[in-house]
Short mmCIF file of C-alpha atoms and ligand atoms in Angstrom, two decimals:
data_model
loop_
_atom_site.label_atom_id
_atom_site.label_comp_id
_atom_site.label_asym_id
_atom_site.label_seq_id
_atom_site.Cartn_x
_atom_site.Cartn_y
_atom_site.Cartn_z
CA MET E 1 28.89 94.78 33.17
CA MET E 2 29.40 93.29 36.62
CA ARG E 3 26.29 92.15 38.49
CA THR E 4 26.52 92.99 42.19
CA ARG E 5 24.28 90.20 43.49
CA PRO E 6 26.53 87.16 43.93
CA LEU E 7 25.97 83.72 42.46
CA LYS E 8 25.73 81.27 45.35
CA VAL E 9 27.81 78.11 45.29
CA ALA E 10 27.42 75.06 47.54
CA LEU E 11 30.41 72.74 47.86
CA LEU E 12 29.69 69.09 48.69
CA GLY E 13 32.83 67.39 50.02
CA CYS E 14 36.00 69.00 51.28
CA GLY E 15 38.65 66.37 50.71
CA VAL E 16 41.60 66.45 48.31
CA VAL E 17 39.67 68.16 45.50
CA GLY E 18 37.12 70.14 47.55
CA THR E 19 39.83 71.83 49.63
CA GLU E 20 41.56 73.07 46.47
CA VAL E 21 38.26 74.23 44.95
CA ALA E 22 37.52 76.31 48.07
CA ARG E 23 41.07 77.69 48.11
CA ILE E 24 41.03 78.80 44.47
CA MET E 25 37.52 80.27 44.81
CA THR E 26 38.82 82.40 47.65
CA THR E 27 42.24 83.38 46.32
CA HIS E 28 41.05 84.10 42.77
CA ALA E 29 37.67 85.60 43.72
CA ASP E 30 38.22 88.85 41.82
CA ASP E 31 39.39 87.19 38.60
CA LEU E 32 36.56 84.68 38.71
CA ALA E 33 34.02 87.49 39.23
CA ALA E 34 35.45 89.45 36.31
CA ARG E 35 35.36 86.41 34.02
CA ILE E 36 31.82 85.46 35.02
CA GLY E 37 30.36 88.96 35.29
CA ALA E 38 29.18 88.46 38.88
CA PRO E 39 30.88 87.69 42.18
CA LEU E 40 30.72 84.18 43.60
CA GLU E 41 29.65 83.48 47.16
CA LEU E 42 30.62 80.19 48.77
CA ALA E 43 27.32 79.71 50.60
CA GLY E 44 27.97 76.39 52.34
CA ILE E 45 30.33 73.43 52.51
CA ALA E 46 28.97 69.98 53.31
CA VAL E 47 31.47 67.74 55.10
CA ARG E 48 31.39 64.48 56.98
CA ARG E 49 33.81 65.47 59.74
CA PRO E 50 32.90 69.01 60.91
CA GLY E 51 35.54 69.09 63.67
CA LYS E 52 38.46 68.73 61.26
CA VAL E 53 40.62 71.85 60.97
CA ARG E 54 40.61 73.08 57.34
CA ASP E 55 43.07 75.87 56.55
CA GLY E 56 41.45 78.87 54.89
CA ILE E 57 37.90 77.53 55.32
CA ASP E 58 35.40 79.61 57.31
CA PRO E 59 34.03 77.15 59.94
CA GLY E 60 30.74 79.09 59.78
CA LEU E 61 30.13 77.70 56.29
CA VAL E 62 30.59 74.08 57.26
CA THR E 63 27.59 71.78 57.68
CA THR E 64 27.07 68.03 57.92
CA ASP E 65 23.61 68.34 56.37
CA ALA E 66 24.32 68.18 52.64
CA THR E 67 20.64 67.55 51.86
CA ALA E 68 19.49 70.74 53.58
CA LEU E 69 22.22 72.67 51.74
CA VAL E 70 21.11 71.53 48.26
CA LYS E 71 17.44 72.12 49.19
CA ARG E 72 17.95 75.74 50.26
CA GLY E 73 16.49 76.99 47.01
CA ASP E 74 18.85 79.97 46.67
CA ILE E 75 21.89 77.97 45.49
CA ASP E 76 22.91 78.66 41.88
CA VAL E 77 25.59 75.99 41.51
CA VAL E 78 26.29 72.83 43.48
CA ILE E 79 29.80 71.40 43.21
CA GLU E 80 29.80 67.68 44.02
CA VAL E 81 33.21 66.36 45.04
CA ILE E 82 32.11 63.69 47.50
CA GLY E 83 32.47 60.75 45.11
CA GLY E 84 30.66 57.39 45.09
CA ILE E 85 27.12 56.56 44.03
CA GLU E 86 25.01 57.47 47.05
CA PRO E 87 24.34 59.96 48.55
CA ALA E 88 25.99 61.80 45.61
CA ARG E 89 23.27 60.81 43.09
CA THR E 90 20.38 61.89 45.33
CA LEU E 91 22.13 65.11 46.27
CA ILE E 92 22.70 65.98 42.60
CA THR E 93 19.14 65.20 41.50
CA THR E 94 17.82 67.13 44.51
CA ALA E 95 20.03 70.08 43.58
CA PHE E 96 18.49 70.13 40.08
CA GLU E 97 14.98 69.92 41.58
CA HIS E 98 15.79 73.01 43.64
CA GLY E 99 17.03 75.06 40.71
CA ALA E 100 20.82 74.63 40.86
CA SER E 101 23.23 73.71 38.10
CA VAL E 102 25.76 71.02 39.00
CA VAL E 103 29.51 70.61 38.49
CA SER E 104 30.74 67.13 39.40
CA ALA E 105 34.04 65.23 39.34
CA ASN E 106 32.26 61.93 39.96
CA LYS E 107 33.16 59.54 37.13
CA ALA E 108 31.94 56.49 39.06
CA LEU E 109 28.42 57.94 39.26
CA LEU E 110 28.39 59.32 35.70
CA ALA E 111 29.41 55.92 34.32
CA GLU E 112 26.98 54.03 36.51
CA ASP E 113 23.92 56.21 36.06
CA GLY E 114 24.69 59.31 34.01
CA THR E 115 21.26 59.15 32.39
CA THR E 116 19.51 59.83 35.69
CA LEU E 117 21.68 62.90 36.18
CA TYR E 118 21.21 64.19 32.62
CA ASP E 119 17.44 63.65 32.89
CA ALA E 120 17.27 65.55 36.18
CA ALA E 121 19.33 68.40 34.68
CA GLY E 122 17.02 68.49 31.66
CA ARG E 123 13.87 68.57 33.83
CA GLY E 124 15.31 71.41 35.86
CA GLY E 125 16.56 73.29 32.79
CA ARG E 126 20.02 73.39 34.31
CA ASP E 127 23.60 72.42 33.44
CA LEU E 128 25.50 69.25 34.31
CA TYR E 129 29.24 69.77 33.70
CA PHE E 130 31.93 67.23 34.56
CA GLU E 131 35.31 68.10 33.03
CA ALA E 132 37.13 66.93 36.16
CA ALA E 133 35.61 63.45 35.89
CA VAL E 134 37.92 62.41 33.03
CA ALA E 135 41.68 62.98 32.93
CA GLY E 136 41.79 65.57 35.74
CA ALA E 137 42.96 68.99 34.58
CA ILE E 138 43.10 68.08 30.88
CA PRO E 139 40.34 69.71 28.83
CA LEU E 140 38.87 66.63 27.17
CA VAL E 141 35.17 66.40 28.05
CA ARG E 142 34.36 69.86 26.74
CA PRO E 143 36.44 69.49 23.55
CA LEU E 144 34.53 66.26 22.84
CA ARG E 145 31.09 67.66 23.77
CA GLU E 146 31.60 71.04 22.12
CA SER E 147 34.67 71.59 19.92
CA LEU E 148 34.35 68.23 18.13
CA ALA E 149 30.53 68.26 17.97
CA GLY E 150 30.73 68.90 14.22
CA ASP E 151 33.10 66.02 13.48
CA ARG E 152 32.83 62.23 13.66
CA VAL E 153 35.06 60.66 16.30
CA ASP E 154 36.18 57.11 15.51
CA ARG E 155 38.64 56.33 18.28
CA VAL E 156 39.69 57.55 21.71
CA LEU E 157 42.79 55.93 23.18
CA GLY E 158 44.95 56.82 26.09
CA ILE E 159 46.08 56.79 29.67
CA VAL E 160 43.27 58.04 31.88
CA ASN E 161 44.27 56.90 35.36
CA GLY E 162 47.02 58.77 37.14
CA THR E 163 47.48 56.36 40.03
CA THR E 164 48.15 53.29 37.89
CA ASN E 165 50.39 55.24 35.54
CA PHE E 166 52.33 56.46 38.57
CA ILE E 167 52.68 52.89 39.91
CA LEU E 168 53.78 51.39 36.56
CA ASP E 169 56.21 54.27 36.01
CA ARG E 170 57.76 53.86 39.47
CA MET E 171 58.03 50.06 39.04
CA ASP E 172 59.58 50.46 35.59
CA THR E 173 61.97 53.34 36.07
CA ALA E 174 62.76 53.38 39.80
CA GLY E 175 62.42 49.65 40.52
CA SER E 176 59.84 50.45 43.23
CA GLY E 177 57.58 47.72 44.58
CA TYR E 178 53.90 47.80 43.74
CA SER E 179 52.66 48.54 47.31
CA GLU E 180 55.29 51.19 47.93
CA ALA E 181 54.31 53.00 44.70
CA LEU E 182 50.58 52.75 45.52
CA ASP E 183 51.19 54.23 48.99
CA GLU E 184 53.08 57.12 47.40
CA ALA E 185 50.26 57.76 44.89
CA THR E 186 47.74 57.75 47.74
CA ALA E 187 49.80 60.19 49.80
CA LEU E 188 49.98 62.53 46.81
CA GLY E 189 46.15 62.59 46.55
CA TYR E 190 45.96 60.71 43.25
CA ALA E 191 44.18 57.55 44.37
CA GLU E 192 40.46 57.10 44.88
CA ALA E 193 39.10 56.82 48.45
CA ASP E 194 39.24 53.05 47.83
CA PRO E 195 42.33 52.57 45.60
CA THR E 196 40.93 49.23 44.39
CA ALA E 197 38.99 51.42 41.96
CA ASP E 198 42.30 52.53 40.45
CA VAL E 199 44.36 49.34 40.46
CA GLU E 200 41.53 47.05 39.33
CA GLY E 201 40.74 49.42 36.46
CA PHE E 202 37.23 50.51 37.61
CA ASP E 203 38.19 54.19 37.56
CA ALA E 204 39.66 53.99 34.04
CA ALA E 205 36.66 51.93 32.90
CA ALA E 206 34.28 54.59 34.24
CA LYS E 207 36.23 57.21 32.30
CA ALA E 208 36.18 55.01 29.18
CA ALA E 209 32.39 54.69 29.50
CA ILE E 210 32.02 58.49 29.75
CA LEU E 211 34.42 59.10 26.84
CA ALA E 212 32.77 56.51 24.59
CA GLY E 213 29.33 57.93 25.35
CA ILE E 214 30.21 61.52 24.51
CA ALA E 215 32.55 60.67 21.61
CA PHE E 216 30.12 58.36 19.81
CA HIS E 217 26.86 60.06 20.94
CA THR E 218 25.56 56.93 22.55
CA ARG E 219 25.12 55.42 26.00
CA VAL E 220 27.93 53.35 27.42
CA ARG E 221 27.81 52.22 31.02
CA LEU E 222 30.55 50.91 33.28
CA ASP E 223 29.34 47.31 32.81
CA ASP E 224 29.74 47.62 29.03
CA VAL E 225 33.46 48.27 29.37
CA HIS E 226 35.87 45.32 29.31
CA ARG E 227 38.09 45.87 32.35
CA GLU E 228 41.45 44.50 33.50
CA GLY E 229 43.55 46.33 36.08
CA ILE E 230 47.28 46.32 36.83
CA THR E 231 47.34 44.00 39.86
CA GLU E 232 48.73 41.15 37.78
CA VAL E 233 51.42 43.16 36.01
CA THR E 234 54.76 41.96 37.37
CA SER E 235 58.29 43.32 37.23
CA ALA E 236 58.97 40.37 34.88
CA ASP E 237 56.31 41.73 32.46
CA LEU E 238 57.95 45.15 32.57
CA ALA E 239 61.37 43.62 31.97
CA SER E 240 60.05 41.52 29.09
CA ALA E 241 58.41 44.63 27.58
CA LYS E 242 61.73 46.45 27.84
CA ARG E 243 63.52 43.66 25.98
CA MET E 244 61.04 44.15 23.16
CA GLY E 245 61.62 47.91 23.09
CA CYS E 246 58.26 48.50 24.79
CA THR E 247 56.77 49.62 28.09
CA VAL E 248 53.53 48.69 29.84
CA LYS E 249 50.68 51.20 30.29
CA LEU E 250 47.09 50.85 31.45
CA LEU E 251 45.14 51.98 28.40
CA ALA E 252 41.52 52.93 27.83
CA ILE E 253 40.47 52.32 24.23
CA CYS E 254 37.07 53.26 22.78
CA GLU E 255 36.46 52.47 19.11
CA ARG E 256 33.70 52.74 16.58
CA ALA E 257 33.52 49.54 14.47
CA ALA E 258 34.70 49.84 10.85
CA ASP E 259 31.09 49.50 9.63
CA GLY E 260 30.06 52.25 12.06
CA ARG E 261 27.29 50.09 13.54
CA SER E 262 28.71 49.36 16.99
CA VAL E 263 31.35 50.49 19.45
CA THR E 264 33.76 48.83 21.86
CA ALA E 265 35.24 50.14 25.10
CA ARG E 266 38.02 48.44 27.00
CA VAL E 267 40.59 49.04 29.71
CA HIS E 268 43.60 46.78 30.11
CA PRO E 269 47.37 46.88 30.48
CA ALA E 270 49.14 46.85 27.13
CA MET E 271 52.66 46.89 25.78
CA ILE E 272 53.42 49.93 23.69
CA PRO E 273 56.65 50.72 21.84
CA LEU E 274 59.02 53.12 23.57
CA SER E 275 58.85 55.27 20.44
CA HIS E 276 55.10 55.85 20.94
CA PRO E 277 54.20 59.19 22.60
CA LEU E 278 52.20 57.38 25.32
CA ALA E 279 55.37 55.59 26.44
CA SER E 280 56.83 58.86 27.71
CA VAL E 281 53.79 59.75 29.84
CA ARG E 282 55.25 59.62 33.34
CA GLU E 283 53.98 59.77 36.94
CA ALA E 284 50.30 60.75 37.30
CA TYR E 285 50.11 62.42 33.90
CA ASN E 286 47.41 61.34 31.46
CA ALA E 287 47.41 61.50 27.67
CA VAL E 288 44.56 60.79 25.30
CA PHE E 289 44.49 60.53 21.52
CA VAL E 290 41.25 61.36 19.76
CA GLU E 291 40.92 60.34 16.13
CA ALA E 292 38.20 62.16 14.23
CA GLU E 293 37.24 61.92 10.58
CA ALA E 294 37.89 65.54 9.63
CA ALA E 295 40.25 66.67 12.39
CA GLY E 296 42.60 63.71 12.14
CA GLN E 297 44.57 62.81 15.26
CA LEU E 298 44.49 65.07 18.32
CA MET E 299 46.49 64.56 21.49
CA PHE E 300 45.48 65.82 24.93
CA TYR E 301 48.13 65.69 27.65
CA GLY E 302 48.52 66.93 31.21
CA PRO E 303 48.07 66.21 34.92
CA GLY E 304 45.38 63.56 35.29
CA ALA E 305 44.98 63.55 39.07
CA GLY E 306 45.66 65.50 42.25
CA GLY E 307 43.81 68.17 44.19
CA ALA E 308 44.87 71.36 42.39
CA PRO E 309 44.79 70.00 38.81
CA THR E 310 41.35 68.52 39.36
CA ALA E 311 40.14 71.74 40.99
CA SER E 312 41.28 73.61 37.87
CA ALA E 313 38.81 71.58 35.79
CA VAL E 314 36.06 72.08 38.39
CA LEU E 315 36.63 75.84 38.43
CA GLY E 316 36.57 76.00 34.62
CA ASP E 317 33.18 74.29 34.69
CA LEU E 318 32.01 76.60 37.46
CA VAL E 319 32.81 79.65 35.36
CA ALA E 320 31.05 78.12 32.34
CA VAL E 321 27.83 77.22 34.16
CA CYS E 322 27.75 80.61 35.91
CA ARG E 323 28.09 82.37 32.56
CA ASN E 324 25.24 80.21 31.22
CA ARG E 325 23.06 81.14 34.18
CA LEU E 326 23.64 84.84 33.68
CA ALA E 327 22.86 84.45 29.96
CA GLY E 328 19.68 82.49 30.80
CA ALA E 329 21.08 79.62 28.73
CA THR E 330 22.28 76.07 29.23
CA GLY E 331 25.22 74.19 27.74
CA PRO E 332 24.99 70.81 26.01
CA GLY E 333 22.92 68.06 27.59
CA GLU E 334 23.15 64.35 26.86
CA SER E 335 23.69 63.49 23.19
CA ALA E 336 22.98 59.77 22.80
CA TYR E 337 20.98 59.72 19.59
CA THR E 338 23.09 57.09 17.76
CA ARG E 339 22.11 54.36 20.26
CA LEU E 340 25.02 52.24 19.04
CA PRO E 341 25.31 48.82 20.70
CA VAL E 342 28.49 47.99 22.60
CA SER E 343 30.18 44.85 21.22
CA PRO E 344 31.91 42.34 23.51
CA MET E 345 35.67 42.17 23.95
CA GLY E 346 35.87 39.05 21.75
CA ASP E 347 35.06 41.22 18.71
CA VAL E 348 37.99 43.56 19.32
CA VAL E 349 40.93 43.15 16.95
CA THR E 350 44.26 43.34 18.72
CA ARG E 351 47.70 41.69 19.12
CA TYR E 352 49.05 39.52 21.93
CA HIS E 353 52.46 39.10 23.50
CA ILE E 354 52.46 35.63 25.09
CA SER E 355 55.25 34.28 27.24
CA LEU E 356 55.21 30.47 27.71
CA ASP E 357 57.31 28.06 29.73
CA VAL E 358 57.70 24.96 27.57
CA ALA E 359 59.63 21.68 27.45
CA ASP E 360 62.83 22.14 25.45
CA LYS E 361 62.55 19.20 23.07
CA PRO E 362 62.06 18.66 19.35
CA GLY E 363 58.62 19.37 17.93
CA VAL E 364 57.41 21.73 20.69
CA LEU E 365 57.69 24.83 18.58
CA ALA E 366 55.76 23.14 15.76
CA GLN E 367 53.07 22.01 18.23
CA VAL E 368 52.67 25.54 19.58
CA ALA E 369 52.58 27.01 16.06
CA THR E 370 49.85 24.52 15.11
CA VAL E 371 47.63 25.75 17.96
CA PHE E 372 47.94 29.31 16.68
CA ALA E 373 47.17 28.19 13.12
CA GLU E 374 44.12 26.18 14.25
CA HIS E 375 42.68 29.34 15.81
CA GLY E 376 43.40 31.45 12.74
CA VAL E 377 45.99 33.55 14.62
CA SER E 378 49.06 34.48 12.64
CA ILE E 379 52.42 34.73 14.44
CA ASP E 380 54.58 37.81 13.97
CA THR E 381 57.71 36.89 15.96
CA VAL E 382 58.93 34.01 18.16
CA ARG E 383 61.83 34.15 20.58
CA GLN E 384 63.06 31.05 22.38
CA LYS E 385 65.59 30.66 25.19
CA GLY E 386 66.34 27.17 26.51
CA LYS E 387 67.92 26.02 29.73
CA ASP E 388 68.08 22.60 31.49
CA GLY E 389 65.43 20.88 29.36
CA GLU E 390 63.00 23.79 29.81
CA ALA E 391 62.59 26.78 27.50
CA SER E 392 60.88 30.11 27.55
CA LEU E 393 59.01 30.97 24.40
CA VAL E 394 57.83 34.49 23.65
CA VAL E 395 55.30 34.78 20.83
CA VAL E 396 53.99 38.04 19.42
CA THR E 397 50.98 37.70 17.15
CA HIS E 398 49.63 39.69 14.27
CA ARG E 399 46.24 41.36 14.73
CA ALA E 400 43.37 38.93 15.37
CA HIS E 401 40.01 38.87 17.14
CA ASP E 402 40.43 38.85 20.90
CA ALA E 403 38.17 35.76 21.09
CA ALA E 404 40.55 33.85 18.77
CA LEU E 405 43.55 34.99 20.80
CA SER E 406 42.07 33.92 24.12
CA GLY E 407 40.97 30.60 22.54
CA THR E 408 44.58 30.09 21.46
CA VAL E 409 45.88 30.72 24.98
CA GLU E 410 43.29 28.31 26.42
CA ALA E 411 44.39 25.59 23.99
CA LEU E 412 48.08 26.23 24.72
CA ARG E 413 47.41 25.73 28.42
CA GLY E 414 46.05 22.27 27.53
CA LEU E 415 49.30 21.10 25.86
CA ASP E 416 51.47 18.70 27.92
CA THR E 417 54.59 20.40 26.64
CA VAL E 418 53.42 23.82 27.85
CA ARG E 419 54.40 23.96 31.54
CA GLY E 420 52.76 27.34 32.09
CA VAL E 421 51.67 30.64 30.57
CA ALA E 422 53.97 33.17 32.27
CA SER E 423 52.25 36.26 30.90
CA ILE E 424 49.76 37.42 28.30
CA MET E 425 49.60 41.04 27.31
CA ARG E 426 47.98 42.90 24.47
CA VAL E 427 50.25 44.99 22.24
CA GLU E 428 48.97 48.40 21.09
CA GLY E 429 50.29 51.46 19.37
CA GLU E 430 52.08 49.88 16.40
N1 NAI N 501 41.76 63.14 43.71
C1 NAI N 501 41.83 63.21 42.40
O1 NAI N 501 42.91 63.28 41.80
C2 NAI N 501 40.59 63.23 41.58
C3 NAI N 501 39.36 62.98 42.13
N2 NAI N 501 38.25 63.00 41.34
C4 NAI N 501 36.94 62.75 41.91
O2 NAI N 501 36.63 63.82 42.79
C5 NAI N 501 35.80 63.33 43.85
C6 NAI N 501 36.45 63.65 45.17
O3 NAI N 501 37.72 63.06 45.20
P1 NAI N 501 38.76 63.38 46.37
O4 NAI N 501 38.63 64.79 46.78
O5 NAI N 501 40.05 62.87 45.89
O6 NAI N 501 38.21 62.42 47.51
P2 NAI N 501 38.35 62.62 49.10
O7 NAI N 501 38.02 61.29 49.68
O8 NAI N 501 39.64 63.24 49.42
O9 NAI N 501 37.20 63.68 49.40
C7 NAI N 501 35.84 63.37 49.49
C8 NAI N 501 35.32 64.07 50.71
O10 NAI N 501 33.91 63.95 50.76
C9 NAI N 501 33.53 63.76 52.10
N3 NAI N 501 32.21 63.14 52.15
C10 NAI N 501 31.87 61.86 51.92
N4 NAI N 501 30.53 61.70 52.06
C11 NAI N 501 30.04 62.91 52.38
C12 NAI N 501 28.73 63.40 52.65
N5 NAI N 501 27.69 62.58 52.63
N6 NAI N 501 28.58 64.71 52.93
C13 NAI N 501 29.64 65.53 52.95
N7 NAI N 501 30.91 65.13 52.71
C14 NAI N 501 31.10 63.84 52.43
C15 NAI N 501 34.63 62.87 52.69
O11 NAI N 501 34.67 62.96 54.11
C16 NAI N 501 35.87 63.46 52.02
O12 NAI N 501 36.45 64.48 52.79
C17 NAI N 501 35.60 61.84 43.56
O13 NAI N 501 34.43 61.66 42.80
C18 NAI N 501 36.82 61.50 42.74
O14 NAI N 501 36.61 60.37 41.92
C19 NAI N 501 38.30 63.28 39.99
C20 NAI N 501 39.50 63.54 39.40
C21 NAI N 501 40.74 63.49 40.13
N1 LIG N 502 42.17 58.22 41.05
C1 LIG N 502 42.14 58.92 39.82
C2 LIG N 502 41.94 60.38 40.08
C3 LIG N 502 41.59 61.13 38.87
O1 LIG N 502 40.64 60.87 38.18
C4 LIG N 502 43.43 58.71 39.05
O2 LIG N 502 44.37 58.20 39.65
O3 LIG N 502 43.46 59.04 37.86
NA1 NA N 503 39.38 66.67 32.32
#
C-alpha cells in the first residue's frame, strides 16, 4: 500500500552526478514511488554556486548551507555527491546524527575513513549505501555485500576506472595523445574534479580498498593499496604490448593469500592478452571478475563512469534505503570481522615484461640471464633485436615475488652493458 506522506531527500552537490540524480528523481517520480511504497520529495539541494542555471531544478530548493540542510531533522535520506574528504565526512556524520540514512558515491572518503562513516551509521541506526562509489552503474558493491555474503571470495580483479581506460583505449586504438584523450574524458564527465586522482591511480586504489574490505570482510584503507597510475605508460609500451598479442589496462587486483591469513590490494598498469575478456573493455566501461569458492568466477561489466550511469546506482541505493526505512529495518553495516592484515606489494606473485636497451656484443645475454637467476626469477621468453652495436632485449618472466622482480630490475640497471630500462610492466591474465 502506498504511504501518502513523502520521504524527504536532501541532495548534496549538483555537479555531473547530482544533476542526473535530480533529473531521474523528477522524471521517474511515479515509478520510484510505486517501487518504494511512498512518494519521494526532493527537500533541498546544497550547491556551491547558487547563481548557476540548472535545467529542471527548482531554484527554490537550492541552498549553499549544506550543514543546515542535513541538520533539519526531517530529512529521511541524504545523497552525498560532493566528493572529497571534507566537508563531505562531517556532513555525512551530521546527517546520521540527525536521523537520516545516507547514499554516497564518494570512494575517496570511504577508502580514507569508511570506519567513521559506518560507525556513525551504526550509532544512528541508519543505512550507509554506496553502490555508485565503485564501478559506476555496475552492481558490484551490493552483490559483494549481500548476494555473495554466504560464499568466500578469494580474488577481485578488474578495470575500475573509466577515465584511464578511456585514455588507454584512445591511445591504443585511435592513436590519440594522452592529454587529448584526458581532455575528452573530462568533457564527458568521467574524470574526477582533479583528474590526477584518475591518472595517478588514486581513484582506482580507493575502489580497490573498498572492494577488498567488503570482499574479504576486513578493513583496507587507501594507504594499504599499492598504487601506480598510467602517467608513465607510453605509446611505445602499447606498441610493444601489441607485438606480444597483448594490450595495456589499469587493473585493480585484490587477493586473499593462499594460506588465507592475509590479503593484498594493488593498482597498476598491466599487459593482458588480447584474448582475455578484459582486453575488449573499451572507452569508460569497467569490468570486474570476482572469484569465489563456491560460485566460481563471476564477471561484472558495464558503464563505470558518467553522470547518468552513476546516478542509476545512486537511485538504486535510494530505493533500497527508503524501503528499509519504511520496513523499520537497516541493510548490512560494516563486516570487518576477519581483521586480515594487508601484505606489502613485495609479497605479490606476478610476472614482468621488461624491455632493456643493451650493448650488442657477445656475453650480454648471458650476463642479463645471470642477474635473473641470482634473484631466483625464471625467464619465460627473450626477444632480441640488434642495430648499430646496440640491441633491444625484451624479457618476459615466469611468476615470481614482486620483490624479487624489482630486485632484478635494480641489478640490471647496475650493469655496464645495460644502457637503460625502457619499460617494465607486469603481465596479468594468463
Ligand atoms: N562523475 C563520475 O563518473 C562519477 C563520480 N563519482 C563520485 O561522485 C561524486 C561527485 O562526482 P561528480 O558529480 O562527477 O563531481 P562534480 O565536481 O561534477 O560535482 C560535485 C559538485 O559538488 C559541489 N560542491 C562541492 N563542495 C560543495 C559543498 N560544500 N556544498 C555543496 N556543493 C558542493 C561542486 O560545486 C560540484 O558542483 C564524487 O565523489 C565522485 O568521486 C562516482 C562514480 C562516477
Ligand atoms: N573518475 C571515475 C569516475 C567513476 O568512478 C572514473 O573515471 O572511473
Ligand atoms: Na557500482
